[in-house]
CSV table of C-alpha atoms in Angstrom, one decimal:
chain,number,residue,atom,x,y,z
A,1,THR,CA,-71.2,19.0,-29.3
A,2,LYS,CA,-70.7,22.8,-29.5
A,3,SER,CA,-69.7,22.9,-25.9
A,4,GLY,CA,-67.6,19.7,-25.8
A,5,TYR,CA,-68.1,16.0,-25.2
A,6,SER,CA,-71.6,14.9,-24.1
A,7,THR,CA,-72.7,12.0,-21.8
A,8,GLY,CA,-76.4,12.7,-22.3
A,9,HIS,CA,-78.8,9.8,-22.4
A,10,ASP,CA,-79.4,10.0,-26.1
A,11,VAL,CA,-75.6,10.1,-26.8
A,12,LEU,CA,-75.0,7.1,-24.6
A,13,GLU,CA,-77.9,5.2,-26.2
A,14,ASP,CA,-76.2,5.8,-29.6
A,15,LEU,CA,-72.8,4.7,-28.4
A,16,ALA,CA,-74.3,1.6,-26.7
A,17,SER,CA,-76.2,0.5,-29.8
A,18,ALA,CA,-72.9,0.9,-31.8
A,19,ASP,CA,-71.4,-1.8,-29.5
A,20,LEU,CA,-68.0,-0.3,-29.6
A,21,HIS,CA,-67.3,-0.5,-25.9
A,22,PRO,CA,-69.3,-1.9,-22.9
A,23,LEU,CA,-68.9,1.4,-20.9
A,24,PRO,CA,-71.9,3.4,-22.3
A,25,SER,CA,-74.3,0.5,-21.5
A,26,LEU,CA,-72.9,0.3,-18.0
A,27,ILE,CA,-73.3,4.0,-17.4
A,28,ILE,CA,-76.9,3.8,-18.5
A,29,GLU,CA,-77.5,0.9,-16.2
A,30,HIS,CA,-75.8,2.6,-13.3
A,31,ARG,CA,-78.0,5.7,-13.8
A,32,GLU,CA,-81.1,3.7,-13.9
A,33,TYR,CA,-80.3,1.9,-10.6
A,34,SER,CA,-79.1,5.2,-9.0
A,35,LYS,CA,-82.4,6.9,-9.9
A,36,LEU,CA,-84.5,4.0,-8.6
A,37,LEU,CA,-82.5,4.1,-5.4
A,38,SER,CA,-82.6,7.8,-4.7
A,39,THR,CA,-86.1,8.6,-6.0
A,40,TYR,CA,-88.0,5.6,-4.8
A,41,VAL,CA,-86.3,3.1,-2.5
A,42,GLU,CA,-84.6,5.5,-0.1
A,43,PRO,CA,-87.6,7.9,0.4
A,44,ILE,CA,-89.9,4.8,0.9
A,45,ILE,CA,-87.6,3.5,3.6
A,46,SER,CA,-87.2,6.8,5.3
A,47,LYS,CA,-91.0,7.5,5.4
A,48,THR,CA,-92.0,4.0,6.6
A,49,CYS,CA,-93.5,4.1,10.1
A,50,GLU,CA,-92.4,1.9,13.0
A,51,ASP,CA,-95.4,-0.4,12.4
A,52,GLY,CA,-94.1,-1.1,8.9
A,53,ARG,CA,-96.8,0.8,7.2
A,54,LEU,CA,-96.3,3.6,4.7
A,55,ARG,CA,-98.6,6.6,5.0
A,56,THR,CA,-98.8,9.4,2.4
A,57,THR,CA,-100.6,12.7,2.5
A,58,PHE,CA,-103.2,13.4,-0.1
A,59,ILE,CA,-103.7,17.0,-1.0
A,60,VAL,CA,-106.1,18.7,-3.5
A,61,THR,CA,-104.5,22.2,-3.5
A,62,HIS,CA,-101.1,21.2,-4.9
A,63,ALA,CA,-101.5,20.3,-8.6
A,64,ALA,CA,-102.5,23.2,-10.9
A,65,THR,CA,-104.9,20.9,-12.7
A,66,GLY,CA,-106.9,20.2,-9.5
A,67,ARG,CA,-106.0,16.6,-9.4
A,68,LEU,CA,-105.5,14.7,-6.1
A,69,ALA,CA,-101.8,14.7,-5.3
A,70,SER,CA,-99.7,12.4,-3.1
A,71,ARG,CA,-96.8,13.8,-1.0
A,72,ASP,CA,-94.3,12.7,1.6
A,73,PRO,CA,-93.8,10.3,-0.1
A,74,ASN,CA,-95.3,10.6,-3.6
A,75,LEU,CA,-97.0,7.3,-4.3
A,76,GLN,CA,-98.3,8.4,-7.7
A,77,ASN,CA,-95.1,8.0,-9.7
A,78,ILE,CA,-94.0,4.5,-8.7
A,79,PRO,CA,-92.2,3.2,-11.9
A,80,VAL,CA,-93.9,0.6,-14.1
A,81,ARG,CA,-92.2,0.8,-17.5
A,82,THR,CA,-89.0,-1.2,-16.7
A,83,GLU,CA,-88.8,-4.6,-15.1
A,84,GLU,CA,-86.5,-3.3,-12.3
A,85,GLY,CA,-88.9,-0.4,-11.7
A,86,ARG,CA,-91.9,-2.7,-11.4
A,87,LYS,CA,-90.2,-4.7,-8.6
A,88,ILE,CA,-90.5,-1.6,-6.4
A,89,ARG,CA,-94.3,-2.0,-6.6
A,90,GLY,CA,-93.9,-5.4,-5.0
A,91,VAL,CA,-93.1,-3.8,-1.6
A,92,PHE,CA,-96.6,-2.4,-1.3
A,93,LYS,CA,-98.9,-4.9,0.5
A,94,ALA,CA,-102.1,-4.2,2.2
A,95,LYS,CA,-102.3,-5.2,5.9
A,96,GLU,CA,-104.3,-8.4,6.7
A,97,GLY,CA,-108.0,-7.9,6.1
A,98,SER,CA,-107.5,-4.9,3.9
A,99,LYS,CA,-107.1,-4.3,0.2
A,100,LEU,CA,-105.1,-1.8,-2.0
A,101,VAL,CA,-107.4,0.3,-4.1
A,102,SER,CA,-106.4,2.0,-7.3
A,103,LEU,CA,-108.6,4.8,-8.7
A,104,ASP,CA,-108.1,6.9,-11.8
A,105,TYR,CA,-110.2,8.9,-14.2
A,106,SER,CA,-110.8,7.0,-17.4
A,107,GLN,CA,-109.2,9.0,-20.3
A,108,ILE,CA,-110.8,12.2,-18.8
A,109,GLU,CA,-108.9,14.6,-21.2
A,110,LEU,CA,-110.0,12.7,-24.3
A,111,ARG,CA,-113.6,12.5,-23.0
A,112,ILE,CA,-113.6,16.3,-22.6
A,113,LEU,CA,-112.2,16.6,-26.1
A,114,ALA,CA,-114.9,14.4,-27.5
A,115,SER,CA,-117.6,16.5,-25.7
A,116,LEU,CA,-116.2,19.8,-26.9
A,117,SER,CA,-115.3,18.9,-30.4
A,118,ARG,CA,-118.4,16.7,-30.9
A,119,ASP,CA,-116.3,14.3,-33.0
A,120,LYS,CA,-118.4,11.3,-33.9
A,121,GLU,CA,-115.6,8.8,-33.9
A,122,LEU,CA,-114.4,9.9,-30.4
A,123,MET,CA,-117.9,10.0,-29.0
A,124,ASP,CA,-118.8,6.6,-30.4
A,125,ALA,CA,-115.6,5.1,-29.0
A,126,PHE,CA,-116.5,6.2,-25.4
A,127,LYS,CA,-120.2,5.3,-25.8
A,128,ASN,CA,-119.3,1.8,-27.0
A,129,GLY,CA,-116.6,1.2,-24.4
A,130,GLU,CA,-113.9,0.9,-27.0
A,131,ASP,CA,-110.2,1.1,-26.2
A,132,ILE,CA,-109.5,4.6,-27.5
A,133,HIS,CA,-105.8,4.1,-27.9
A,134,SER,CA,-106.2,0.9,-29.9
A,135,LYS,CA,-108.8,2.7,-32.1
A,136,THR,CA,-106.4,5.6,-32.7
A,137,ALA,CA,-103.6,3.1,-33.4
A,138,SER,CA,-105.8,1.5,-36.0
A,139,ALA,CA,-106.4,4.9,-37.6
A,140,ILE,CA,-102.8,6.3,-37.6
A,141,PHE,CA,-101.3,3.0,-38.8
A,142,ARG,CA,-104.0,2.4,-41.3
A,143,THR,CA,-104.6,-1.2,-40.1
A,144,LEU,CA,-107.4,-3.4,-38.8
A,145,PRO,CA,-108.1,-3.2,-35.0
A,146,PHE,CA,-107.1,-6.8,-34.3
A,147,MET,CA,-103.7,-6.2,-35.8
A,148,VAL,CA,-102.8,-3.5,-33.3
A,149,ASP,CA,-100.0,-4.6,-31.0
A,150,ASP,CA,-98.7,-3.1,-27.7
A,151,ASN,CA,-96.1,-0.9,-29.3
A,152,MET,CA,-98.6,0.5,-31.8
A,153,ARG,CA,-101.0,1.2,-29.0
A,154,ARG,CA,-98.3,2.9,-26.9
A,155,GLN,CA,-97.4,5.2,-29.8
A,156,ALA,CA,-101.1,6.0,-30.4
A,157,LYS,CA,-101.4,6.9,-26.7
A,158,ALA,CA,-98.6,9.5,-27.2
A,159,VAL,CA,-100.5,10.9,-30.2
A,160,ASN,CA,-103.8,11.0,-28.4
A,161,PHE,CA,-102.6,13.1,-25.5
A,162,GLY,CA,-99.9,15.0,-27.4
A,163,ILE,CA,-102.5,16.4,-29.9
A,164,LEU,CA,-104.4,17.9,-27.0
A,165,TYR,CA,-101.5,20.1,-26.1
A,166,GLY,CA,-100.3,21.0,-29.6
A,167,MET,CA,-97.5,18.5,-29.9
A,168,GLN,CA,-95.8,18.7,-33.3
A,169,ALA,CA,-94.0,16.0,-35.3
A,170,PHE,CA,-90.5,16.7,-33.8
A,171,LYS,CA,-91.6,16.2,-30.2
A,172,LEU,CA,-93.7,13.2,-31.1
A,173,SER,CA,-90.7,11.6,-32.8
A,174,GLN,CA,-88.7,12.1,-29.7
A,175,ASP,CA,-91.3,10.6,-27.4
A,176,THR,CA,-92.0,7.6,-29.6
A,177,GLY,CA,-88.6,7.0,-31.1
A,178,VAL,CA,-89.8,7.0,-34.7
A,179,ASP,CA,-88.4,9.1,-37.6
A,180,ILE,CA,-89.9,12.6,-37.8
A,181,SER,CA,-91.5,11.8,-41.2
A,182,PHE,CA,-93.4,8.9,-39.6
A,183,ALA,CA,-94.4,11.1,-36.7
A,184,ARG,CA,-95.7,13.8,-39.1
A,185,GLN,CA,-97.7,11.0,-40.9
A,186,TYR,CA,-99.2,9.8,-37.6
A,187,ILE,CA,-100.5,13.3,-36.9
A,188,ASP,CA,-101.9,13.7,-40.4
A,189,ASN,CA,-103.6,10.3,-40.2
A,190,TYR,CA,-105.0,11.3,-36.8
A,191,PHE,CA,-106.6,14.4,-38.1
A,192,SER,CA,-108.0,12.8,-41.2
A,193,PHE,CA,-109.8,10.3,-39.0
A,194,TYR,CA,-110.9,12.6,-36.2
A,195,THR,CA,-111.9,15.4,-38.5
A,196,SER,CA,-114.0,17.4,-36.0
A,197,VAL,CA,-111.0,17.5,-33.6
A,198,LYS,CA,-109.0,19.2,-36.3
A,199,ASP,CA,-111.8,21.7,-36.9
A,200,PHE,CA,-112.2,22.3,-33.2
A,201,LEU,CA,-108.5,23.0,-32.6
A,202,ASP,CA,-108.3,25.2,-35.6
A,203,ASP,CA,-111.3,27.1,-34.5
A,204,LEU,CA,-109.8,27.7,-31.1
A,205,ILE,CA,-106.7,29.1,-32.6
A,206,LEU,CA,-108.7,31.4,-34.9
A,207,ASN,CA,-110.8,32.7,-32.0
A,208,ALA,CA,-107.7,33.2,-29.9
A,209,LYS,CA,-106.2,35.4,-32.6
A,210,LYS,CA,-109.4,37.3,-33.1
A,211,ASN,CA,-110.6,37.8,-29.6
A,212,GLY,CA,-107.4,37.4,-27.5
A,213,TYR,CA,-109.0,34.6,-25.5
A,214,VAL,CA,-110.6,31.2,-25.8
A,215,GLU,CA,-113.8,29.7,-24.3
A,216,ASN,CA,-114.5,26.2,-23.1
A,217,THR,CA,-117.6,25.8,-25.3
A,218,GLY,CA,-118.5,23.1,-27.7
A,219,PHE,CA,-117.7,23.4,-31.4
A,220,VAL,CA,-120.5,23.1,-34.0
A,221,LYS,CA,-119.2,22.3,-37.4
A,222,LYS,CA,-120.8,24.6,-40.0
């Protein structure tokens, strides 16, 4: 790089895939285990009470979004994507006679987007109890719903939430691992399917430029 040799994750991934030497793969593996140990395993052990139970503190004044947050330890970011990370979840067991309860808003940001943009496809998806990520995958990959696989759904999820916050093709390509041209096509296909979402977001930008502020009001397509 401009500043010298790099051992960043992306560089190591490229070196590992080239299969020139076993060291890059070993470094990646070591980093993964080190992060699991320092971020999850050690804090869990240190915070476990004498009776073997783990007690977190829930607070509503910590997250800027107003969401319920978990602290000391944070039990909301226990890993799930990797096999080794999922093993950590196995240490959480309810005491006899009790149950573990998992609660979450169901696609709350996308529901708000449907309400504000009045997009028919989005509203129909929630009214009919459809899987919104699978529906979006069907749209951006231009395929039938029953042909959507887990990887396609995962990429569509990144598109669904990325669009809300102005994600462009470059960032989407980084998050999904696809070529930037494909990422750009995903976004174009998304907006051609959810047309009122495109109108709503464009309208927000225009109003921001005109008025210097935006309002949380619904959009009525003229």
